[in-house]
Amino acid sequence: MLKNRLMLIWAVIQLEAVGVVRLHVDENLSVTQIIKKHNYPVEEHTITTADSYVLKTFRIPHGQQGKPESRNVVLLVHGLASSSDDWILLGPDSLAYHLVDSGFDVWLFNARGTRHSRKHLKLDPEANATDFWNFSWEEIGLYDLPANIDYILNHTGAAKLFYVGHSQGGTANLVMLSQLPKMNEKIMAASLLAPAVYFVNEKSVALLKVVAVLFSPRVRKISFYEFPPKSSSHLTDISNQLCSFPGLITICYNTIYFGAQLENHPIDQKLIPLIVQHAPSTLSTKQIHHYTQIMQSGEFKRFDYGTRRNLKTYGFSKPPVFDLSRITTPMLIFYGNGDFLASPLSVQKMTNELTNQHEVVEVPFDGFDHVDFLWARNAKELIYEKTLEMFQKYVN
C-alpha cells in the first residue's frame, strides 16, 4: 500500500512535468450538483440524532418527468469509508436512479463522521476530536439509522420504508433491528449487499490482523480519532490528480481497493477518476477496531472495552452479542464469490443466526467483489433489478 502511494506521487510529478493530457473529469461536483446534472430533483435534509450528531441526508423525491412524490420510500445506506456519493457515481445505471425511475422516493444516508456529516451540536471534529470520534458502527445503528428513519417517515407520511445497505450498511442495520426490535415495524423489507458481519475468509483475516496491529488492542490506553488523518489529505489530492491520467488507472485502483486487480472486475476504467474524487470518506478508527474485535473473537458483539469498563458499560465482564434471532424484517441478502470481506462462508455464518424471512443470493458472476456491488457495469442487471423486484412485491 505504501509502495503504491509512493508510485502515485512519483508518477503524477513526472506526468505533469511532460504535460500529459488527463482524462476529462468534472471537477469538484457535489452530490447535489451531480444529481442535478443527471436531470433529477434533489433536496438536502439536516437530521440530528439523539446523541447530538448532525447528519446530512439527500433526497431524490421523484424521477425526471416530474411525477408526484411516491409513498414508497427507500433509504440507501453506504458502507465503511463511503458516503451517499457511492449510490450515484455509476451514472444512469446507479441504484438510486433505478429506484426513483421505478416510482420510489429515494433517500441517501450519510453516517456520522463522513464527509457530509461532520457536525455535532456541542463537539468539533478537530478541537474535540477524542470525544467526537468516539463511535463505531454500533452507534450508527443505534442512533443514526433510527433518527433518519423516523425523520423520513414523519416527513413523507409513509408508514414504513424500504432499506438497502452495502457492507457496513448491513452491519448497522442488523445492530439496529436486533437491539431496537420496534424498528422492525418501520421497515417493509431490506436488501443487504455484502453485509460485513463475520470474517471467515483467510484473506479477510490476514488483512484485519494487519489492521489490528496498526490499531493497538489496548483499547483503554488509546483514543479514537479520524481516519484517514487530516495530515494525509495532500496524498488524496495527488491521487485525485493522478487517477485522471490514462494508463495509470490500474495503479490507482489497486492502491485504494485492497490490491485487487482491475482486470478481474466488471468496472469501467473511465469511472475510476470519478470514484477517487468521492471515495474514500472519513470514518472513526473505532469503527475499524470494532471489526477487528469481531474477527478476533468470531462473535458479532458490542464493543469490547476490557473487563473493568465492560462491567461499567454493560454490567457484564464481556460485551453482549447482537441477537440476530430478534430480527423480523424480511431480507434479501447478496454475496459475491470473489468477495473476501463478506465471503460466502461469512454470509452463511450470519444467515444461520437469522430466523426472519430471508433469501440469500449469490451474484451470478464469477469473481464478483466487494466494491463491484456499487460500481460494476452489470450491477443493475445482477443485483438492482432483483432488489426492485423484491420491493415491488411488498408494494403490491
PDB file of N, CA, C and O in Angstrom, residues 45-57 75-79 82-83 107-120 132-153 161 163 168-169 171-173 175-177 180 183 186-187 282-284 287:
ATOM      1  N   HIS A  45     -31.413  17.444   3.506  1.00  0.00           N
ATOM      2  CA  HIS A  45     -32.095  17.459   4.798  1.00  0.00           C
ATOM      3  C   HIS A  45     -31.082  17.309   5.925  1.00  0.00           C
ATOM      4  O   HIS A  45     -30.149  16.508   5.839  1.00  0.00           O
ATOM      5  N   THR A  46     -31.263  18.079   6.975  1.00  0.00           N
ATOM      6  CA  THR A  46     -30.406  18.010   8.157  1.00  0.00           C
ATOM      7  C   THR A  46     -31.151  17.287   9.270  1.00  0.00           C
ATOM      8  O   THR A  46     -32.264  17.666   9.632  1.00  0.00           O
ATOM      9  N   ILE A  47     -30.533  16.249   9.803  1.00  0.00           N
ATOM     10  CA  ILE A  47     -31.169  15.391  10.808  1.00  0.00           C
ATOM     11  C   ILE A  47     -30.253  15.284  12.023  1.00  0.00           C
ATOM     12  O   ILE A  47     -29.068  14.959  11.885  1.00  0.00           O
ATOM     13  N   THR A  48     -30.782  15.531  13.207  1.00  0.00           N
ATOM     14  CA  THR A  48     -29.997  15.474  14.443  1.00  0.00           C
ATOM     15  C   THR A  48     -30.338  14.214  15.221  1.00  0.00           C
ATOM     16  O   THR A  48     -31.510  13.894  15.428  1.00  0.00           O
ATOM     17  N   THR A  49     -29.309  13.499  15.652  1.00  0.00           N
ATOM     18  CA  THR A  49     -29.511  12.248  16.374  1.00  0.00           C
ATOM     19  C   THR A  49     -29.775  12.514  17.858  1.00  0.00           C
ATOM     20  O   THR A  49     -29.568  13.619  18.356  1.00  0.00           O
ATOM     21  N   ALA A  50     -30.190  11.488  18.567  1.00  0.00           N
ATOM     22  CA  ALA A  50     -30.466  11.615  19.998  1.00  0.00           C
ATOM     23  C   ALA A  50     -29.216  11.951  20.795  1.00  0.00           C
ATOM     24  O   ALA A  50     -29.310  12.516  21.894  1.00  0.00           O
ATOM     25  N   ASP A  51     -28.024  11.613  20.259  1.00  0.00           N
ATOM     26  CA  ASP A  51     -26.782  11.962  20.949  1.00  0.00           C
ATOM     27  C   ASP A  51     -26.078  13.144  20.286  1.00  0.00           C
ATOM     28  O   ASP A  51     -24.866  13.310  20.400  1.00  0.00           O
ATOM     29  N   SER A  52     -26.865  13.967  19.559  1.00  0.00           N
ATOM     30  CA  SER A  52     -26.451  15.310  19.111  1.00  0.00           C
ATOM     31  C   SER A  52     -25.530  15.380  17.904  1.00  0.00           C
ATOM     32  O   SER A  52     -24.951  16.430  17.626  1.00  0.00           O
ATOM     33  N   TYR A  53     -25.375  14.292  17.148  1.00  0.00           N
ATOM     34  CA  TYR A  53     -24.650  14.388  15.878  1.00  0.00           C
ATOM     35  C   TYR A  53     -25.606  14.953  14.817  1.00  0.00           C
ATOM     36  O   TYR A  53     -26.796  14.624  14.808  1.00  0.00           O
ATOM     37  N   VAL A  54     -25.061  15.799  13.955  1.00  0.00           N
ATOM     38  CA  VAL A  54     -25.868  16.446  12.925  1.00  0.00           C
ATOM     39  C   VAL A  54     -25.521  15.815  11.579  1.00  0.00           C
ATOM     40  O   VAL A  54     -24.390  15.912  11.098  1.00  0.00           O
ATOM     41  N   LEU A  55     -26.503  15.168  10.980  1.00  0.00           N
ATOM     42  CA  LEU A  55     -26.297  14.403   9.748  1.00  0.00           C
ATOM     43  C   LEU A  55     -26.966  15.082   8.561  1.00  0.00           C
ATOM     44  O   LEU A  55     -27.990  15.744   8.698  1.00  0.00           O
ATOM     45  N   LYS A  56     -26.381  14.883   7.388  1.00  0.00           N
ATOM     46  CA  LYS A  56     -26.999  15.383   6.159  1.00  0.00           C
ATOM     47  C   LYS A  56     -27.473  14.201   5.329  1.00  0.00           C
ATOM     48  O   LYS A  56     -26.714  13.261   5.064  1.00  0.00           O
ATOM     49  N   THR A  57     -28.723  14.245   4.918  1.00  0.00           N
ATOM     50  CA  THR A  57     -29.314  13.202   4.097  1.00  0.00           C
ATOM     51  C   THR A  57     -29.866  13.830   2.817  1.00  0.00           C
ATOM     52  O   THR A  57     -30.530  14.862   2.872  1.00  0.00           O
ATOM     53  N   LEU A  75     -34.450   3.948   1.777  1.00  0.00           N
ATOM     54  CA  LEU A  75     -33.250   4.551   2.342  1.00  0.00           C
ATOM     55  C   LEU A  75     -32.042   3.736   1.902  1.00  0.00           C
ATOM     56  O   LEU A  75     -31.978   2.525   2.127  1.00  0.00           O
ATOM     57  N   LEU A  76     -31.066   4.393   1.270  1.00  0.00           N
ATOM     58  CA  LEU A  76     -29.841   3.736   0.822  1.00  0.00           C
ATOM     59  C   LEU A  76     -28.718   4.076   1.798  1.00  0.00           C
ATOM     60  O   LEU A  76     -28.431   5.254   2.037  1.00  0.00           O
ATOM     61  N   VAL A  77     -28.059   3.050   2.346  1.00  0.00           N
ATOM     62  CA  VAL A  77     -27.067   3.232   3.412  1.00  0.00           C
ATOM     63  C   VAL A  77     -25.711   2.681   2.961  1.00  0.00           C
ATOM     64  O   VAL A  77     -25.599   1.507   2.605  1.00  0.00           O
ATOM     65  N   HIS A  78     -24.711   3.528   2.984  1.00  0.00           N
ATOM     66  CA  HIS A  78     -23.380   3.220   2.472  1.00  0.00           C
ATOM     67  C   HIS A  78     -22.574   2.343   3.426  1.00  0.00           C
ATOM     68  O   HIS A  78     -22.962   2.084   4.561  1.00  0.00           O
ATOM     69  N   GLY A  79     -21.399   1.941   2.962  1.00  0.00           N
ATOM     70  CA  GLY A  79     -20.507   1.108   3.754  1.00  0.00           C
ATOM     71  C   GLY A  79     -19.405   1.893   4.431  1.00  0.00           C
ATOM     72  O   GLY A  79     -19.425   3.134   4.465  1.00  0.00           O
ATOM     73  N   SER A  82     -17.244   5.126   3.118  1.00  0.00           N
ATOM     74  CA  SER A  82     -18.057   5.525   1.974  1.00  0.00           C
ATOM     75  C   SER A  82     -19.042   6.606   2.400  1.00  0.00           C
ATOM     76  O   SER A  82     -19.052   7.047   3.550  1.00  0.00           O
ATOM     77  N   SER A  83     -19.886   7.010   1.460  1.00  0.00           N
ATOM     78  CA  SER A  83     -20.885   8.040   1.740  1.00  0.00           C
ATOM     79  C   SER A  83     -22.025   7.895   0.743  1.00  0.00           C
ATOM     80  O   SER A  83     -22.027   6.980  -0.086  1.00  0.00           O
ATOM     81  N   TRP A 107     -33.910   8.201  -0.544  1.00  0.00           N
ATOM     82  CA  TRP A 107     -33.162   8.989   0.431  1.00  0.00           C
ATOM     83  C   TRP A 107     -31.761   8.398   0.562  1.00  0.00           C
ATOM     84  O   TRP A 107     -31.606   7.171   0.666  1.00  0.00           O
ATOM     85  N   LEU A 108     -30.737   9.259   0.563  1.00  0.00           N
ATOM     86  CA  LEU A 108     -29.345   8.841   0.594  1.00  0.00           C
ATOM     87  C   LEU A 108     -28.718   9.226   1.937  1.00  0.00           C
ATOM     88  O   LEU A 108     -28.530  10.397   2.241  1.00  0.00           O
ATOM     89  N   PHE A 109     -28.389   8.230   2.717  1.00  0.00           N
ATOM     90  CA  PHE A 109     -27.913   8.367   4.096  1.00  0.00           C
ATOM     91  C   PHE A 109     -26.428   8.737   4.150  1.00  0.00           C
ATOM     92  O   PHE A 109     -25.634   8.325   3.294  1.00  0.00           O
ATOM     93  N   ASN A 110     -26.041   9.494   5.166  1.00  0.00           N
ATOM     94  CA  ASN A 110     -24.635   9.770   5.462  1.00  0.00           C
ATOM     95  C   ASN A 110     -24.405   9.602   6.964  1.00  0.00           C
ATOM     96  O   ASN A 110     -24.944  10.363   7.766  1.00  0.00           O
ATOM     97  N   ALA A 111     -23.605   8.620   7.339  1.00  0.00           N
ATOM     98  CA  ALA A 111     -23.336   8.353   8.750  1.00  0.00           C
ATOM     99  C   ALA A 111     -22.473   9.445   9.368  1.00  0.00           C
ATOM    100  O   ALA A 111     -21.792  10.204   8.665  1.00  0.00           O
ATOM    101  N   ARG A 112     -22.502   9.523  10.677  1.00  0.00           N
ATOM    102  CA  ARG A 112     -21.641  10.453  11.425  1.00  0.00           C
ATOM    103  C   ARG A 112     -20.185  10.261  11.030  1.00  0.00           C
ATOM    104  O   ARG A 112     -19.716   9.140  10.815  1.00  0.00           O
ATOM    105  N   GLY A 113     -19.485  11.376  10.915  1.00  0.00           N
ATOM    106  CA  GLY A 113     -18.065  11.323  10.598  1.00  0.00           C
ATOM    107  C   GLY A 113     -17.725  11.305   9.128  1.00  0.00           C
ATOM    108  O   GLY A 113     -16.569  11.518   8.762  1.00  0.00           O
ATOM    109  N   THR A 114     -18.705  11.049   8.262  1.00  0.00           N
ATOM    110  CA  THR A 114     -18.437  11.046   6.835  1.00  0.00           C
ATOM    111  C   THR A 114     -18.315  12.478   6.329  1.00  0.00           C
ATOM    112  O   THR A 114     -18.584  13.444   7.043  1.00  0.00           O
ATOM    113  N   ARG A 115     -17.948  12.621   5.077  1.00  0.00           N
ATOM    114  CA  ARG A 115     -17.684  13.946   4.511  1.00  0.00           C
ATOM    115  C   ARG A 115     -18.879  14.885   4.618  1.00  0.00           C
ATOM    116  O   ARG A 115     -18.706  16.103   4.690  1.00  0.00           O
ATOM    117  N   HIS A 116     -20.093  14.353   4.655  1.00  0.00           N
ATOM    118  CA  HIS A 116     -21.293  15.187   4.711  1.00  0.00           C
ATOM    119  C   HIS A 116     -21.857  15.347   6.124  1.00  0.00           C
ATOM    120  O   HIS A 116     -22.781  16.134   6.320  1.00  0.00           O
ATOM    121  N   SER A 117     -21.351  14.601   7.080  1.00  0.00           N
ATOM    122  CA  SER A 117     -21.934  14.596   8.427  1.00  0.00           C
ATOM    123  C   SER A 117     -20.862  14.763   9.498  1.00  0.00           C
ATOM    124  O   SER A 117     -20.723  13.950  10.407  1.00  0.00           O
ATOM    125  N   ARG A 118     -20.112  15.840   9.397  1.00  0.00           N
ATOM    126  CA  ARG A 118     -19.011  16.108  10.329  1.00  0.00           C
ATOM    127  C   ARG A 118     -19.408  17.198  11.328  1.00  0.00           C
ATOM    128  O   ARG A 118     -18.605  18.082  11.643  1.00  0.00           O
ATOM    129  N   LYS A 119     -20.628  17.140  11.828  1.00  0.00           N
ATOM    130  CA  LYS A 119     -21.091  18.175  12.753  1.00  0.00           C
ATOM    131  C   LYS A 119     -21.719  17.556  13.996  1.00  0.00           C
ATOM    132  O   LYS A 119     -22.202  16.425  13.967  1.00  0.00           O
ATOM    133  N   HIS A 120     -21.699  18.327  15.060  1.00  0.00           N
ATOM    134  CA  HIS A 120     -22.277  17.935  16.345  1.00  0.00           C
ATOM    135  C   HIS A 120     -22.752  19.210  17.025  1.00  0.00           C
ATOM    136  O   HIS A 120     -22.188  20.288  16.806  1.00  0.00           O
ATOM    137  N   PHE A 132     -15.514  13.523  19.823  1.00  0.00           N
ATOM    138  CA  PHE A 132     -16.304  13.479  18.591  1.00  0.00           C
ATOM    139  C   PHE A 132     -16.169  12.130  17.889  1.00  0.00           C
ATOM    140  O   PHE A 132     -17.163  11.565  17.414  1.00  0.00           O
ATOM    141  N   TRP A 133     -14.945  11.596  17.817  1.00  0.00           N
ATOM    142  CA  TRP A 133     -14.699  10.370  17.047  1.00  0.00           C
ATOM    143  C   TRP A 133     -14.841   9.097  17.885  1.00  0.00           C
ATOM    144  O   TRP A 133     -14.499   8.007  17.427  1.00  0.00           O
ATOM    145  N   ASN A 134     -15.385   9.210  19.072  1.00  0.00           N
ATOM    146  CA  ASN A 134     -15.574   8.038  19.925  1.00  0.00           C
ATOM    147  C   ASN A 134     -16.893   7.341  19.583  1.00  0.00           C
ATOM    148  O   ASN A 134     -17.856   7.352  20.349  1.00  0.00           O
ATOM    149  N   PHE A 135     -16.917   6.750  18.390  1.00  0.00           N
ATOM    150  CA  PHE A 135     -18.110   6.000  17.971  1.00  0.00           C
ATOM    151  C   PHE A 135     -17.698   4.894  17.010  1.00  0.00           C
ATOM    152  O   PHE A 135     -16.652   4.941  16.377  1.00  0.00           O
ATOM    153  N   SER A 136     -18.555   3.891  16.931  1.00  0.00           N
ATOM    154  CA  SER A 136     -18.367   2.783  15.996  1.00  0.00           C
ATOM    155  C   SER A 136     -19.618   2.659  15.136  1.00  0.00           C
ATOM    156  O   SER A 136     -20.535   3.476  15.224  1.00  0.00           O
ATOM    157  N   TRP A 137     -19.664   1.610  14.331  1.00  0.00           N
ATOM    158  CA  TRP A 137     -20.878   1.330  13.561  1.00  0.00           C
ATOM    159  C   TRP A 137     -22.029   0.913  14.481  1.00  0.00           C
ATOM    160  O   TRP A 137     -23.185   0.924  14.064  1.00  0.00           O
ATOM    161  N   GLU A 138     -21.706   0.587  15.735  1.00  0.00           N
ATOM    162  CA  GLU A 138     -22.770   0.301  16.709  1.00  0.00           C
ATOM    163  C   GLU A 138     -23.613   1.548  16.945  1.00  0.00           C
ATOM    164  O   GLU A 138     -24.847   1.492  16.937  1.00  0.00           O
ATOM    165  N   GLU A 139     -22.968   2.708  17.139  1.00  0.00           N
ATOM    166  CA  GLU A 139     -23.706   3.961  17.335  1.00  0.00           C
ATOM    167  C   GLU A 139     -24.441   4.376  16.071  1.00  0.00           C
ATOM    168  O   GLU A 139     -25.514   4.975  16.132  1.00  0.00           O
ATOM    169  N   ILE A 140     -23.869   4.042  14.915  1.00  0.00           N
ATOM    170  CA  ILE A 140     -24.556   4.342  13.658  1.00  0.00           C
ATOM    171  C   ILE A 140     -25.873   3.577  13.605  1.00  0.00           C
ATOM    172  O   ILE A 140     -26.902   4.106  13.170  1.00  0.00           O
ATOM    173  N   GLY A 141     -25.850   2.319  14.065  1.00  0.00           N
ATOM    174  CA  GLY A 141     -27.067   1.517  14.083  1.00  0.00           C
ATOM    175  C   GLY A 141     -28.049   1.932  15.158  1.00  0.00           C
ATOM    176  O   GLY A 141     -29.266   1.871  14.969  1.00  0.00           O
ATOM    177  N   LEU A 142     -27.534   2.360  16.309  1.00  0.00           N
ATOM    178  CA  LEU A 142     -28.406   2.698  17.440  1.00  0.00           C
ATOM    179  C   LEU A 142     -28.947   4.124  17.392  1.00  0.00           C
ATOM    180  O   LEU A 142     -29.998   4.403  17.971  1.00  0.00           O
ATOM    181  N   TYR A 143     -28.240   5.032  16.707  1.00  0.00           N
ATOM    182  CA  TYR A 143     -28.645   6.439  16.708  1.00  0.00           C
ATOM    183  C   TYR A 143     -28.885   7.012  15.304  1.00  0.00           C
ATOM    184  O   TYR A 143     -29.931   7.611  15.049  1.00  0.00           O
ATOM    185  N   ASP A 144     -27.924   6.831  14.407  1.00  0.00           N
ATOM    186  CA  ASP A 144     -28.027   7.475  13.091  1.00  0.00           C
ATOM    187  C   ASP A 144     -29.178   6.917  12.264  1.00  0.00           C
ATOM    188  O   ASP A 144     -29.964   7.674  11.676  1.00  0.00           O
ATOM    189  N   LEU A 145     -29.274   5.590  12.190  1.00  0.00           N
ATOM    190  CA  LEU A 145     -30.339   4.988  11.393  1.00  0.00           C
ATOM    191  C   LEU A 145     -31.731   5.295  11.950  1.00  0.00           C
ATOM    192  O   LEU A 145     -32.623   5.712  11.197  1.00  0.00           O
ATOM    193  N   PRO A 146     -31.984   5.103  13.250  1.00  0.00           N
ATOM    194  CA  PRO A 146     -33.313   5.439  13.772  1.00  0.00           C
ATOM    195  C   PRO A 146     -33.689   6.902  13.557  1.00  0.00           C
ATOM    196  O   PRO A 146     -34.845   7.213  13.237  1.00  0.00           O
ATOM    197  N   ALA A 147     -32.722   7.809  13.724  1.00  0.00           N
ATOM    198  CA  ALA A 147     -33.003   9.230  13.514  1.00  0.00           C
ATOM    199  C   ALA A 147     -33.418   9.492  12.084  1.00  0.00           C
ATOM    200  O   ALA A 147     -34.369  10.246  11.818  1.00  0.00           O
ATOM    201  N   ASN A 148     -32.726   8.877  11.135  1.00  0.00           N
ATOM    202  CA  ASN A 148     -33.069   9.046   9.725  1.00  0.00           C
ATOM    203  C   ASN A 148     -34.428   8.440   9.399  1.00  0.00           C
ATOM    204  O   ASN A 148     -35.259   9.065   8.736  1.00  0.00           O
ATOM    205  N   ILE A 149     -34.649   7.233   9.869  1.00  0.00           N
ATOM    206  CA  ILE A 149     -35.908   6.537   9.549  1.00  0.00           C
ATOM    207  C   ILE A 149     -37.103   7.287  10.124  1.00  0.00           C
ATOM    208  O   ILE A 149     -38.110   7.510   9.428  1.00  0.00           O
ATOM    209  N   ASP A 150     -37.010   7.712  11.375  1.00  0.00           N
ATOM    210  CA  ASP A 150     -38.124   8.445  11.990  1.00  0.00           C
ATOM    211  C   ASP A 150     -38.366   9.778  11.285  1.00  0.00           C
ATOM    212  O   ASP A 150     -39.516  10.172  11.054  1.00  0.00           O
ATOM    213  N   TYR A 151     -37.293  10.457  10.934  1.00  0.00           N
ATOM    214  CA  TYR A 151     -37.432  11.744  10.226  1.00  0.00           C
ATOM    215  C   TYR A 151     -38.098  11.542   8.863  1.00  0.00           C
ATOM    216  O   TYR A 151     -39.014  12.284   8.488  1.00  0.00           O
ATOM    217  N   ILE A 152     -37.643  10.547   8.134  1.00  0.00           N
ATOM    218  CA  ILE A 152     -38.166  10.301   6.787  1.00  0.00           C
ATOM    219  C   ILE A 152     -39.642   9.919   6.825  1.00  0.00           C
ATOM    220  O   ILE A 152     -40.457  10.420   6.040  1.00  0.00           O
ATOM    221  N   LEU A 153     -40.005   9.034   7.742  1.00  0.00           N
ATOM    222  CA  LEU A 153     -41.404   8.618   7.841  1.00  0.00           C
ATOM    223  C   LEU A 153     -42.286   9.792   8.241  1.00  0.00           C
ATOM    224  O   LEU A 153     -43.401   9.955   7.712  1.00  0.00           O
ATOM    225  N   LEU A 161     -40.691   2.107   5.406  1.00  0.00           N
ATOM    226  CA  LEU A 161     -39.826   2.353   4.264  1.00  0.00           C
ATOM    227  C   LEU A 161     -39.049   1.085   3.924  1.00  0.00           C
ATOM    228  O   LEU A 161     -39.010   0.123   4.688  1.00  0.00           O
ATOM    229  N   TYR A 163     -35.237  -0.586   2.703  1.00  0.00           N
ATOM    230  CA  TYR A 163     -33.862  -0.341   3.145  1.00  0.00           C
ATOM    231  C   TYR A 163     -32.892  -1.095   2.242  1.00  0.00           C
ATOM    232  O   TYR A 163     -33.089  -2.272   1.940  1.00  0.00           O
ATOM    233  N   GLN A 168     -20.950  -2.155   5.617  1.00  0.00           N
ATOM    234  CA  GLN A 168     -21.272  -1.635   6.937  1.00  0.00           C
ATOM    235  C   GLN A 168     -22.723  -1.192   7.031  1.00  0.00           C
ATOM    236  O   GLN A 168     -23.310  -1.183   8.128  1.00  0.00           O
ATOM    237  N   GLY A 169     -23.336  -0.837   5.894  1.00  0.00           N
ATOM    238  CA  GLY A 169     -24.760  -0.512   5.888  1.00  0.00           C
ATOM    239  C   GLY A 169     -25.608  -1.705   6.295  1.00  0.00           C
ATOM    240  O   GLY A 169     -26.704  -1.555   6.845  1.00  0.00           O
ATOM    241  N   THR A 171     -24.207  -4.124   8.406  1.00  0.00           N
ATOM    242  CA  THR A 171     -23.826  -4.280   9.815  1.00  0.00           C
ATOM    243  C   THR A 171     -24.703  -3.418  10.716  1.00  0.00           C
ATOM    244  O   THR A 171     -25.276  -3.895  11.701  1.00  0.00           O
ATOM    245  N   ALA A 172     -24.799  -2.128  10.368  1.00  0.00           N
ATOM    246  CA  ALA A 172     -25.566  -1.189  11.192  1.00  0.00           C
ATOM    247  C   ALA A 172     -27.042  -1.556  11.206  1.00  0.00           C
ATOM    248  O   ALA A 172     -27.722  -1.401  12.235  1.00  0.00           O
ATOM    249  N   ASN A 173     -27.547  -2.053  10.092  1.00  0.00           N
ATOM    250  CA  ASN A 173     -28.951  -2.473  10.025  1.00  0.00           C
ATOM    251  C   ASN A 173     -29.231  -3.612  10.996  1.00  0.00           C
ATOM    252  O   ASN A 173     -30.236  -3.601  11.727  1.00  0.00           O
ATOM    253  N   VAL A 175     -27.502  -4.358  13.673  1.00  0.00           N
ATOM    254  CA  VAL A 175     -27.383  -3.825  15.037  1.00  0.00           C
ATOM    255  C   VAL A 175     -28.702  -3.187  15.455  1.00  0.00           C
ATOM    256  O   VAL A 175     -29.243  -3.463  16.531  1.00  0.00           O
ATOM    257  N   MET A 176     -29.230  -2.313  14.594  1.00  0.00           N
ATOM    258  CA  MET A 176     -30.471  -1.601  14.916  1.00  0.00           C
ATOM    259  C   MET A 176     -31.636  -2.566  15.132  1.00  0.00           C
ATOM    260  O   MET A 176     -32.354  -2.477  16.144  1.00  0.00           O
ATOM    261  N   LEU A 177     -31.838  -3.480  14.202  1.00  0.00           N
ATOM    262  CA  LEU A 177     -33.009  -4.350  14.267  1.00  0.00           C
ATOM    263  C   LEU A 177     -32.938  -5.361  15.406  1.00  0.00           C
ATOM    264  O   LEU A 177     -33.968  -5.795  15.928  1.00  0.00           O
ATOM    265  N   LEU A 180     -32.967  -2.766  18.780  1.00  0.00           N
ATOM    266  CA  LEU A 180     -34.188  -1.950  18.871  1.00  0.00           C
ATOM    267  C   LEU A 180     -35.292  -2.649  18.077  1.00  0.00           C
ATOM    268  O   LEU A 180     -35.631  -2.238  16.965  1.00  0.00           O
ATOM    269  N   MET A 183     -37.957  -1.145  15.689  1.00  0.00           N
ATOM    270  CA  MET A 183     -37.590  -0.590  14.387  1.00  0.00           C
ATOM    271  C   MET A 183     -37.932  -1.551  13.256  1.00  0.00           C
ATOM    272  O   MET A 183     -38.061  -1.141  12.101  1.00  0.00           O
ATOM    273  N   LYS A 186     -40.888  -0.586  11.245  1.00  0.00           N
ATOM    274  CA  LYS A 186     -40.804   0.588  10.386  1.00  0.00           C
ATOM    275  C   LYS A 186     -40.115   0.301   9.055  1.00  0.00           C
ATOM    276  O   LYS A 186     -39.972   1.198   8.228  1.00  0.00           O
ATOM    277  N   ILE A 187     -39.660  -0.943   8.859  1.00  0.00           N
ATOM    278  CA  ILE A 187     -39.008  -1.321   7.611  1.00  0.00           C
ATOM    279  C   ILE A 187     -39.826  -2.407   6.927  1.00  0.00           C
ATOM    280  O   ILE A 187     -40.046  -3.479   7.490  1.00  0.00           O
ATOM    281  N   THR A 282     -14.198   9.876   5.249  1.00  0.00           N
ATOM    282  CA  THR A 282     -13.611   9.738   6.579  1.00  0.00           C
ATOM    283  C   THR A 282     -14.460   8.847   7.485  1.00  0.00           C
ATOM    284  O   THR A 282     -15.654   8.653   7.252  1.00  0.00           O
ATOM    285  N   LEU A 283     -13.837   8.345   8.527  1.00  0.00           N
ATOM    286  CA  LEU A 283     -14.510   7.483   9.488  1.00  0.00           C
ATOM    287  C   LEU A 283     -13.752   7.551  10.805  1.00  0.00           C
ATOM    288  O   LEU A 283     -12.712   8.203  10.907  1.00  0.00           O
ATOM    289  N   SER A 284     -14.259   6.859  11.808  1.00  0.00           N
ATOM    290  CA  SER A 284     -13.583   6.775  13.102  1.00  0.00           C
ATOM    291  C   SER A 284     -12.747   5.503  13.163  1.00  0.00           C
ATOM    292  O   SER A 284     -13.176   4.443  12.695  1.00  0.00           O
ATOM    293  N   GLN A 287     -14.460   2.372  14.420  1.00  0.00           N
ATOM    294  CA  GLN A 287     -15.207   1.501  13.517  1.00  0.00           C
ATOM    295  C   GLN A 287     -14.323   0.355  13.033  1.00  0.00           C
ATOM    296  O   GLN A 287     -14.751  -0.803  12.993  1.00  0.00           O
TER     297      GLN A 287
END
